[in-house]
Coordinates of C-alpha atoms and ligand atoms in Angstrom, one line a residue:
X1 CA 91.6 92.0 65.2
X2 CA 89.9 89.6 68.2
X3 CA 91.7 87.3 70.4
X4 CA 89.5 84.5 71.4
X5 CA 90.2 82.5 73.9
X6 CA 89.3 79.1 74.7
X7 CA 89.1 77.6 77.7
X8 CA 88.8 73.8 78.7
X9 CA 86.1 72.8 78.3
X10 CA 85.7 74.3 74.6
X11 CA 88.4 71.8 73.5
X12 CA 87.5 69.1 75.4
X13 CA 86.6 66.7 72.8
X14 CA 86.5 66.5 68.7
X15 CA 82.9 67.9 68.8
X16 CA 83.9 70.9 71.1
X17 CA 86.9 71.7 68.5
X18 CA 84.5 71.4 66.0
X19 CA 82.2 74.1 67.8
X20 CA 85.5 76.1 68.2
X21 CA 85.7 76.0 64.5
X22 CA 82.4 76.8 63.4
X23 CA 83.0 79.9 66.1
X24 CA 86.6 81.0 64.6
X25 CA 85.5 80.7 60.9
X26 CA 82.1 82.9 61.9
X27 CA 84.8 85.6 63.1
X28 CA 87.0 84.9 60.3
X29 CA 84.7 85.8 57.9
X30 CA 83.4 88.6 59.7
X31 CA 86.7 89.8 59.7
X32 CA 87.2 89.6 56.0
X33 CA 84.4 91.9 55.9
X34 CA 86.3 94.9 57.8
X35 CA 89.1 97.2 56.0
X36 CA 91.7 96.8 58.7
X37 CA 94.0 95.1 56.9
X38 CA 95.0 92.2 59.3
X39 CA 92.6 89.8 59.3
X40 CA 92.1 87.7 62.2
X41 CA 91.5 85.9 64.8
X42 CA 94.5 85.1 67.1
X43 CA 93.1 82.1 69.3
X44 CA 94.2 81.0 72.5
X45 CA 93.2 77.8 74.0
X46 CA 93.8 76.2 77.3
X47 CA 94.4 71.9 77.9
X48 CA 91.7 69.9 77.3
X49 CA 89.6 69.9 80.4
X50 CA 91.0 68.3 83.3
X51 CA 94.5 67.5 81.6
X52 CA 96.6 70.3 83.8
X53 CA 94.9 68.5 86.9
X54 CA 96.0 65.3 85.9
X55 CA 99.5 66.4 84.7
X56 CA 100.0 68.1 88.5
X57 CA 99.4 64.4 89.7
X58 CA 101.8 62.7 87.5
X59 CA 104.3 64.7 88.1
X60 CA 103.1 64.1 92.3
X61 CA 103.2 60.5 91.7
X62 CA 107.1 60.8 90.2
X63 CA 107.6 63.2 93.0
X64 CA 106.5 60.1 95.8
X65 CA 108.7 58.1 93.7
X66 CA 106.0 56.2 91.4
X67 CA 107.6 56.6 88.4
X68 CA 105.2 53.2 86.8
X69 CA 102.0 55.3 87.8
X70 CA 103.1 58.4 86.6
X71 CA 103.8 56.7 82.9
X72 CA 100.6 54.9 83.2
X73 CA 98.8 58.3 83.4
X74 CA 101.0 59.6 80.6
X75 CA 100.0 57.2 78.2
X76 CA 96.7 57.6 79.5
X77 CA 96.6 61.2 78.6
X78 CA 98.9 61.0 75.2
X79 CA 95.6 58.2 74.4
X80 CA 93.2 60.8 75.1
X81 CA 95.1 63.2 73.0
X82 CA 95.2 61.2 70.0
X83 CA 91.9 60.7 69.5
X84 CA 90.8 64.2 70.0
X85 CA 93.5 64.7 67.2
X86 CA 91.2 62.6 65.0
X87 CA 89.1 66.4 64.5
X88 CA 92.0 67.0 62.1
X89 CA 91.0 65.3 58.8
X90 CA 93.5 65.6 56.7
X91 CA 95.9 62.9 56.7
X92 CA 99.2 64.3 56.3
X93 CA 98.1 67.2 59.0
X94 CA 96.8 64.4 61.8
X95 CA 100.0 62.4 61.0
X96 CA 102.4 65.4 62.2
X97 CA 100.1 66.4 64.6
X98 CA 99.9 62.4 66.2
X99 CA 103.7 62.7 65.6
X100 CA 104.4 66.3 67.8
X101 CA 101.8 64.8 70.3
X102 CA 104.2 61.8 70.2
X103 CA 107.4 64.3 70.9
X104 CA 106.1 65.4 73.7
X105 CA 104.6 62.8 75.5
X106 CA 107.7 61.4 74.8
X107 CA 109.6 63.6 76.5
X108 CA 107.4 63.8 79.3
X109 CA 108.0 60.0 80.0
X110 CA 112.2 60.6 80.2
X111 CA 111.1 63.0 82.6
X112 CA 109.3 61.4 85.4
X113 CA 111.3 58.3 85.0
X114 CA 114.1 60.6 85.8
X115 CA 112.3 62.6 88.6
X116 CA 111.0 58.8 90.0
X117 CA 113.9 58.1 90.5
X118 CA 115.3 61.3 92.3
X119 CA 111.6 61.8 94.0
X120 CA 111.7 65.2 94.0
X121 CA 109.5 67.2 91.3
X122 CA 111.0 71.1 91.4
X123 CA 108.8 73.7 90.5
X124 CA 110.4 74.1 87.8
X125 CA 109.5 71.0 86.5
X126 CA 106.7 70.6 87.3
X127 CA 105.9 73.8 85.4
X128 CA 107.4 71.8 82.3
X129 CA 105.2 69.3 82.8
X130 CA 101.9 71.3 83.5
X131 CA 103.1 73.7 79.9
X132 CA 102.6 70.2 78.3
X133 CA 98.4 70.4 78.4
X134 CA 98.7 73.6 76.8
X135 CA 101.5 72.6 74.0
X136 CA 99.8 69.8 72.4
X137 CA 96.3 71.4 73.1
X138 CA 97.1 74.3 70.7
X139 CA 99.2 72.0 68.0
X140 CA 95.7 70.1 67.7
X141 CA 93.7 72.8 67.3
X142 CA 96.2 74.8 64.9
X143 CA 96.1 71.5 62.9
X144 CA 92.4 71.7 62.8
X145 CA 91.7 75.0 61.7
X146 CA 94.7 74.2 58.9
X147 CA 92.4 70.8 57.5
X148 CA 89.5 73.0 57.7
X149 CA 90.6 75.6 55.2
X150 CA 91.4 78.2 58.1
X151 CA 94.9 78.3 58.2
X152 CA 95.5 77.6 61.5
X153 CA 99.7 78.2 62.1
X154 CA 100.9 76.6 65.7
X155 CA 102.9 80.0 67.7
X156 CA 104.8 78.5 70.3
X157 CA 104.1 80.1 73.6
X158 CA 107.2 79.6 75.2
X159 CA 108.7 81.7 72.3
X160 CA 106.0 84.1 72.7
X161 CA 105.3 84.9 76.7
X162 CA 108.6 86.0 78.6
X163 CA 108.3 85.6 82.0
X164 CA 110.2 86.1 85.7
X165 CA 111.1 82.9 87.0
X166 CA 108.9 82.2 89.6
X167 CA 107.8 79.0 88.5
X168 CA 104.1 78.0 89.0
X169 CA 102.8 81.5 89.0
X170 CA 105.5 83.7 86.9
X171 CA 104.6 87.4 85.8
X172 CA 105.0 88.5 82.5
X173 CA 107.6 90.8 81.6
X174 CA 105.5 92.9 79.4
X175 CA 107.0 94.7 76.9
X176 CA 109.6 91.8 76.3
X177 CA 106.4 89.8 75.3
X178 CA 105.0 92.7 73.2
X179 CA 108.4 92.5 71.4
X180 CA 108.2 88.1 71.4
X181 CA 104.5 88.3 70.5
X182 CA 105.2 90.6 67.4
X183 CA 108.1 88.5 66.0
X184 CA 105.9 85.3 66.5
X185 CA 102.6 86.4 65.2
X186 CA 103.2 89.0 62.9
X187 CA 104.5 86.7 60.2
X188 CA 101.9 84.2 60.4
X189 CA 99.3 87.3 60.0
X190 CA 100.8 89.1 57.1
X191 CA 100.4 85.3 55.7
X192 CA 96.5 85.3 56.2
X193 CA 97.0 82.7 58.8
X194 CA 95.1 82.6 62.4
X195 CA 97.5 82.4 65.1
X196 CA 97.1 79.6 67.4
X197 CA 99.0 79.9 70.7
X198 CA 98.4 77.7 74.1
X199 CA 97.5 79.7 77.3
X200 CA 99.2 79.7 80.6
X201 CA 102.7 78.9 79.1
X202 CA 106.1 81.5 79.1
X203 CA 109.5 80.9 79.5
X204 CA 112.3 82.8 80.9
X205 CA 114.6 85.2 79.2
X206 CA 116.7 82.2 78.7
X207 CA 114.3 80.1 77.7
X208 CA 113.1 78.2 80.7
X209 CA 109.4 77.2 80.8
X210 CA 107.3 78.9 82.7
X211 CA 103.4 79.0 83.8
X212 CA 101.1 82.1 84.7
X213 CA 99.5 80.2 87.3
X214 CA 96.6 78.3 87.4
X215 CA 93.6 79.5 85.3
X216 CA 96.4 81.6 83.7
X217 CA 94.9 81.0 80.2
X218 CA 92.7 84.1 80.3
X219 CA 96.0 86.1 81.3
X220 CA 97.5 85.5 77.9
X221 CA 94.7 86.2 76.3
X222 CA 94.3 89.5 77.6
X223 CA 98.5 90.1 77.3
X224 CA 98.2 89.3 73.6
X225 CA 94.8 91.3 72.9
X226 CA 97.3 94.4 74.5
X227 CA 100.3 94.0 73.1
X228 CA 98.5 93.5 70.0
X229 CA 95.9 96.2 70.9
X230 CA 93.3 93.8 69.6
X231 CA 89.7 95.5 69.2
X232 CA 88.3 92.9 71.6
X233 CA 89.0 89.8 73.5
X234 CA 86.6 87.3 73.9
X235 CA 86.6 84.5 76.7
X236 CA 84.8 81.0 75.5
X237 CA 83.7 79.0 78.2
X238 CA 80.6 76.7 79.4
X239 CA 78.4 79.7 81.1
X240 CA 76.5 82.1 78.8
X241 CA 78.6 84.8 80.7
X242 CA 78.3 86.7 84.5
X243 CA 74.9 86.3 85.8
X244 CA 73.2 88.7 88.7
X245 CA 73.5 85.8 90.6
X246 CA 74.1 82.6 91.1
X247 CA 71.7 80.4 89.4
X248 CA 72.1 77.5 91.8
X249 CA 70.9 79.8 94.8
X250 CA 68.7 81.7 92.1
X251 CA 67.2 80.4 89.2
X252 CA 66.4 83.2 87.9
X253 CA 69.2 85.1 87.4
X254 CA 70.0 86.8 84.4
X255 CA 72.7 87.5 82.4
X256 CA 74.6 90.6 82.6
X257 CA 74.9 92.3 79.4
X258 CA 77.5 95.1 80.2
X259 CA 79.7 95.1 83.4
X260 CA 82.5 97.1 84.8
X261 CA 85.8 95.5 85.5
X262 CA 85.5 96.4 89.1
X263 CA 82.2 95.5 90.0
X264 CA 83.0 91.9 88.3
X265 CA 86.4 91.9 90.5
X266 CA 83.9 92.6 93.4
X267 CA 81.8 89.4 92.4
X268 CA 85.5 87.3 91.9
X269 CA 85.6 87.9 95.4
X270 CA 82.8 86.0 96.2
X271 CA 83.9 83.6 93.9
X272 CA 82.1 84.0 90.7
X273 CA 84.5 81.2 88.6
X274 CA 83.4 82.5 85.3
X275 CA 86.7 84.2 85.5
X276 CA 89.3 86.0 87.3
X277 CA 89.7 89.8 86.6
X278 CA 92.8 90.3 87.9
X279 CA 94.2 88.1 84.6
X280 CA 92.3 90.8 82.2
X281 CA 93.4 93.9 83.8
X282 CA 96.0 94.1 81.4
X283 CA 93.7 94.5 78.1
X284 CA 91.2 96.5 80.1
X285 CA 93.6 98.8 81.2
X286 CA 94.0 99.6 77.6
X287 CA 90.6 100.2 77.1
X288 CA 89.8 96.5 74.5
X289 CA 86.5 95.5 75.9
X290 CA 86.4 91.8 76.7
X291 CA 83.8 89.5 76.6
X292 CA 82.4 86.1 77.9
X293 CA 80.7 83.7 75.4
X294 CA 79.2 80.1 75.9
X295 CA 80.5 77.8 73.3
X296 CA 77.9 75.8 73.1
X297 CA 75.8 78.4 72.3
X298 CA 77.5 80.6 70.4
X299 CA 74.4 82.7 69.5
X300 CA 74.7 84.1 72.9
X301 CA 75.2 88.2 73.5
X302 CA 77.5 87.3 76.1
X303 CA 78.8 89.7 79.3
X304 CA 80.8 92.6 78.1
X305 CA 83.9 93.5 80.6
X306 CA 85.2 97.5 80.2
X307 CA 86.3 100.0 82.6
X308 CA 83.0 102.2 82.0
X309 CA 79.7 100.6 81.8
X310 CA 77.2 103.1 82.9
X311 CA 77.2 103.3 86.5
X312 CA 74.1 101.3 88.2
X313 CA 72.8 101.0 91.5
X314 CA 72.9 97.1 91.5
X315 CA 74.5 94.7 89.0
X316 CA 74.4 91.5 90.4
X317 CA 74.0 90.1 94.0
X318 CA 76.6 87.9 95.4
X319 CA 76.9 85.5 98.9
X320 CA 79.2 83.7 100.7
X321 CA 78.7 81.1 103.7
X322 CA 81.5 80.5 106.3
X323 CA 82.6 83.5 107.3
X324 CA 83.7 84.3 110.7
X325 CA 82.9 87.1 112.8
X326 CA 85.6 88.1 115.3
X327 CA 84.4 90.6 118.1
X328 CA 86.8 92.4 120.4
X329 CA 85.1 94.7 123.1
X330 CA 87.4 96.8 125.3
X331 CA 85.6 100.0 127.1
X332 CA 89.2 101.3 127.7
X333 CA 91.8 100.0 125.2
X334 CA 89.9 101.4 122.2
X335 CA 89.8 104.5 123.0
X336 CA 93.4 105.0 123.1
X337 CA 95.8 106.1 119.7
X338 CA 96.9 102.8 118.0
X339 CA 94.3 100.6 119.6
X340 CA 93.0 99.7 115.9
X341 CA 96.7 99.0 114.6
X342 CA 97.7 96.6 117.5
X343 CA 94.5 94.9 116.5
X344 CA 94.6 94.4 113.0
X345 CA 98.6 93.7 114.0
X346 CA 97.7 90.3 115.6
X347 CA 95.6 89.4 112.2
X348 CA 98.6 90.2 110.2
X349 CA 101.0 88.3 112.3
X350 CA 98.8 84.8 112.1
X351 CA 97.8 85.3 108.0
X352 CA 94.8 86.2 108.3
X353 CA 92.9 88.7 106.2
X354 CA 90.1 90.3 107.4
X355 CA 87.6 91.2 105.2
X356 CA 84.4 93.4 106.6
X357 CA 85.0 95.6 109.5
X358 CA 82.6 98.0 111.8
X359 CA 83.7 99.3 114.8
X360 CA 82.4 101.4 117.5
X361 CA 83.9 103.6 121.3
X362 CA 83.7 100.0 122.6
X363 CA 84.4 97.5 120.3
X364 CA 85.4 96.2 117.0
X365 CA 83.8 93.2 115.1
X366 CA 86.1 91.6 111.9
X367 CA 85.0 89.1 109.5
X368 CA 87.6 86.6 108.3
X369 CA 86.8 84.0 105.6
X370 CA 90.1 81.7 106.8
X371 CA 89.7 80.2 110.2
X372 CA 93.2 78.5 109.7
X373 CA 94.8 79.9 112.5
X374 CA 91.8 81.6 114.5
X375 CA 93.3 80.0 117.7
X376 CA 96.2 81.9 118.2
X377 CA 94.5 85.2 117.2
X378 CA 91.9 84.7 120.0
X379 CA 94.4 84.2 122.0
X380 CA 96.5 87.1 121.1
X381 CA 93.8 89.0 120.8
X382 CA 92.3 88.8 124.4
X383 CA 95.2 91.1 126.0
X384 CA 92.9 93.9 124.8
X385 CA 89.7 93.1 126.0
X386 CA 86.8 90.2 125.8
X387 CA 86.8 88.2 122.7
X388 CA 83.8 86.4 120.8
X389 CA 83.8 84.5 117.9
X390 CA 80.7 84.0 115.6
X391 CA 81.0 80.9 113.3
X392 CA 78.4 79.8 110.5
X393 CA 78.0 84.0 109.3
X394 CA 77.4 84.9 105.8
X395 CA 78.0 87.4 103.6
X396 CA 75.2 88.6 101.1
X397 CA 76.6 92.1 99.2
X398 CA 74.8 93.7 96.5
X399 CA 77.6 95.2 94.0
X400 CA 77.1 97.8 91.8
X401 CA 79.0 101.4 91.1
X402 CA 76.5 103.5 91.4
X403 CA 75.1 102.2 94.0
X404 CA 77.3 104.3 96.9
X405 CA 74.8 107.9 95.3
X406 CA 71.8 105.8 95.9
X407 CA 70.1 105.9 99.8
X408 CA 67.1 104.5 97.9
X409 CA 68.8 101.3 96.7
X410 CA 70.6 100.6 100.7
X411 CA 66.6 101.5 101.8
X412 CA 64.9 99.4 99.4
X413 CA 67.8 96.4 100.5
X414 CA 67.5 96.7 103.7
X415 CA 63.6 96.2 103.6
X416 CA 63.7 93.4 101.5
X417 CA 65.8 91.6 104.2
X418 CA 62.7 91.8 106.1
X419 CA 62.8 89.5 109.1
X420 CA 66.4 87.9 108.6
X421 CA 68.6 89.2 111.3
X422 CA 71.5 91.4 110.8
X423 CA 74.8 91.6 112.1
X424 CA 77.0 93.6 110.4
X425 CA 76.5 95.8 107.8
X426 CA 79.1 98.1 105.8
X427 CA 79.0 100.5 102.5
X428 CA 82.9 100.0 101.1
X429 CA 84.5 103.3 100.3
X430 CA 84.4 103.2 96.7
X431 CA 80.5 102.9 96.9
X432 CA 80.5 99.3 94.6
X433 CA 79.6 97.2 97.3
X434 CA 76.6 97.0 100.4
X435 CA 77.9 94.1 102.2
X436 CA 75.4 92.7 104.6
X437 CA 76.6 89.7 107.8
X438 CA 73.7 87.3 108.1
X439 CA 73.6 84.1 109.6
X440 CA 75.2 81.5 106.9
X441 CA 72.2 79.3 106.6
X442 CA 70.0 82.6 105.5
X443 CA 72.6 83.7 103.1
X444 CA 70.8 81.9 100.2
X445 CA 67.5 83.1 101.3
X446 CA 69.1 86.8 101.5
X447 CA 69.9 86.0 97.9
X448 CA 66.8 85.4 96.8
X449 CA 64.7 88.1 98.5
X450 CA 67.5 90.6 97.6
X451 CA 67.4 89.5 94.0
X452 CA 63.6 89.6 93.9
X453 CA 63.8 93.2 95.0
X454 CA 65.8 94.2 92.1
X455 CA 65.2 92.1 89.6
X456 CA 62.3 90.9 89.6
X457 CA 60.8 87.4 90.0
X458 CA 59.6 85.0 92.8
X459 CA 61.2 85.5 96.4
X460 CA 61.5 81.9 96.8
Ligands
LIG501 N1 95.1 74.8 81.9 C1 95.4 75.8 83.0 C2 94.6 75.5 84.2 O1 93.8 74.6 84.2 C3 95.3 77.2 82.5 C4 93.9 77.6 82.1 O2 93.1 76.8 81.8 O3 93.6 78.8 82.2 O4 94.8 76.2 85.2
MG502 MG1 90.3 77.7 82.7

């Protein structure tokens, strides 16, 4: 069985539900073809695009006491969601579905009259209020598939994902969920129906609702496909999956066929948005390969996402602009035992992480990405010795497992730098990642020349 997810901007509209359909029943029927016995999918959809956004600022506006803008928005939004609603084309099915939209919008209007008037929003409710997108997101869509011959059956989430109660960002408890997930979907499958289920919603042991955090979709997914042991989980989105690059520094990036989980955790770092890995450790972890998928072009091969692709000297090249370099030079202090940890003390005590580090007898050079409280850790900093600071560095780092066994590949990147200067360079530990300081208007260029070097195509 396959867990698909779909994120935003594949139910954004009636004509992306109806690509979500077309998508489903192609997997459907594959599935009918297979002897397992339980035939599939399960989807998972986030809110419409945007819609978590704009619940956040309602329940904002009722927190600043605007209870009249924050219904305005509501109805807004519950308008929105009817018409999307209009995908389902059976009549009996969009009248229920109009009428549990109805419900909750409903609801959702008792509530920031209420918390208008007390102008506070908690976070638990605003988590109540954000689970909303995700609620009547998946009732449409279950709707859907059930007018469309696919018996889609609605599993609510907050019956289905048990959570701690740290509201806004609350972790799983996991084999609780296995045991909710199994009572919730195991009926509807033994019934030949596909399992619809919102992302980014739980609830407490007691039935409190939660959220995963933002972008939390993806992390259901992946807790269903492994509870469920689900032979693969595949993300939908708007990209055609991780690319060796990033197309707006470099055109001509290409997709990456096979990844492993921690080279695309490496890329997340450097904020590759196509998704976060940390929220499918879970079903890696287990060994279910997941992939990435474009829904506008489902034809696509996609990126697949498992713990052991084949080891390669360079998967992708990624960059980042705005970092910081922090120097501290000290012919005496560094010497001494401890010298490093009373350094990397004064980061710790202002928040700041510290990211790339070299160091040498005489000094130590740190790059930070958050300059938030740089003051105070220059100035805390310059009781053990002289202190620079470097703004407007970049990062360029090519990642790739294999590339730690291969002097050829740090050689051939190196050379292909040519005459951009270098500041910092450093090999991490685990081999996945050359990370190279340039100055942060060259990181781009890096980028290119970089990516010309190893995959081919113009050096721009
Ligand atoms: N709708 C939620 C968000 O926008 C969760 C998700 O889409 O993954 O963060
Ligand atoms: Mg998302």
């Amino acid at each position: 069985m396959v867990v698909m997810k779909f994120g935003g901007t594949s139910v954004a509209d009636r004509a992306s539900i109806e690509r979500l359909m077309a998508i489903v029943r192609r997997q459907r029927d594959k599935d009918a073809a297979t002897p397992s016995g339980v035939r599939g999918p399960v989807v998972v959809v986030s809110a419409l695009s945007g819609v978590t956004d704009r619940l956040l600022g309602v329940a904002a506006e009722a927190g600043a006491g605007d209870a009249e803008g924050a219904r305005h928005n509501l109805r807004d939004l519950r308008a929105r969601h009817m018409t999307v609603a209009e995908v389902v084309t059976d009549q009996a099915l969009r009248a229920q579905v109009q009428a549990d939209i109805d419900v909750e919008f409903d609801e959702l209007e008792r509530i920031v009259s209420a918390l208008g008037v007390l102008r506070e929003v908690s976070p638990r409710w605003l988590d109540t209020i954000a689970a909303t997108g995700e609620v009547v997101s998946s009732r449409i869509v279950a709707a859907a598939l059930a007018a469309h011959g696919l018996h889609g059956a609605w599993v609510d989430a907050r019956k289905a994902v048990v959570t701690r109660s740290e509201h806004t960002a609350a972790a799983p408890l996991f084999p609780e969920t296995t045991v909710a997930l199994e009572a919730q979907m195991l009926g509807p499958l033994a019934a030949g129906q596909i399992p619809v289920m919102g992302g980014f919603v739980g609830a407490t042991v007691d039935g409190v609702t939660t959220t995963l955090g933002r972008g939390g979709s993806d992390y259901s997914a992946s807790l269903f496909g492994a509870a469920m042991e689900a032979e693969a989980i595949e993300i939908w989105t708007d990209v055609d999956g991780m690319l060796t690059a990033d197309p707006r520094v470099v055109p001509d990036a290409q997709l990456i066929g096979h990844i492993r989980f921690d080279e695309a955790a490496e890329l997340a770092n450097f904020g590759a948005k196509v998704l976060h890995p940390s929220t499918i450790a879970p079903a890696v972890k287990k060994g279910i390969p997941v992939f990435v998928f474009n829904s506008r072009k489902p034809e696509g091969t996609g990126t697949r996402i498992t713990f052991d692709a084949p080891r390669t000297p360079v998967r992708a090249i990624a960059g980042k602009t705005r970092t910081v370099v922090v120097k501290i030079r000290s012919p005496r202090m560094l010497a001494t035992p401890g010298a490093l940890r009373a350094i990397f003390e004064v980061f710790e005590r202002n928040r700041t992480s510290v990211d790339v580090v070299a160091t040498s007898e005489v000094s130590v050079s740190v790059t930070v990405d958050d300059d938030q409280h740089l003051e105070a850790v220059v100035a805390q900093l310059a009781s053990f010795g002289d202190v620079s600071v470097e703004r407007n560095r970049g990062i360029v780092a090519l990642v790739g497992a294999g590339l730690g066994e291969s002097t050829e590949t740090m050689a051939r990147a190196l050379h292909a730098l040519g005459d951009l200067r270098l500041y910092m360079v450093s090999l991490s530990a685990t081999g996945i990642n050359l990370t190279l300081i340039v100055d942060g208007d060259q990181v781009n260029e890096a980028m290119r020349r970089l990516h010309a070097a190893f995959f081919g195509g113009a050096a721009a």
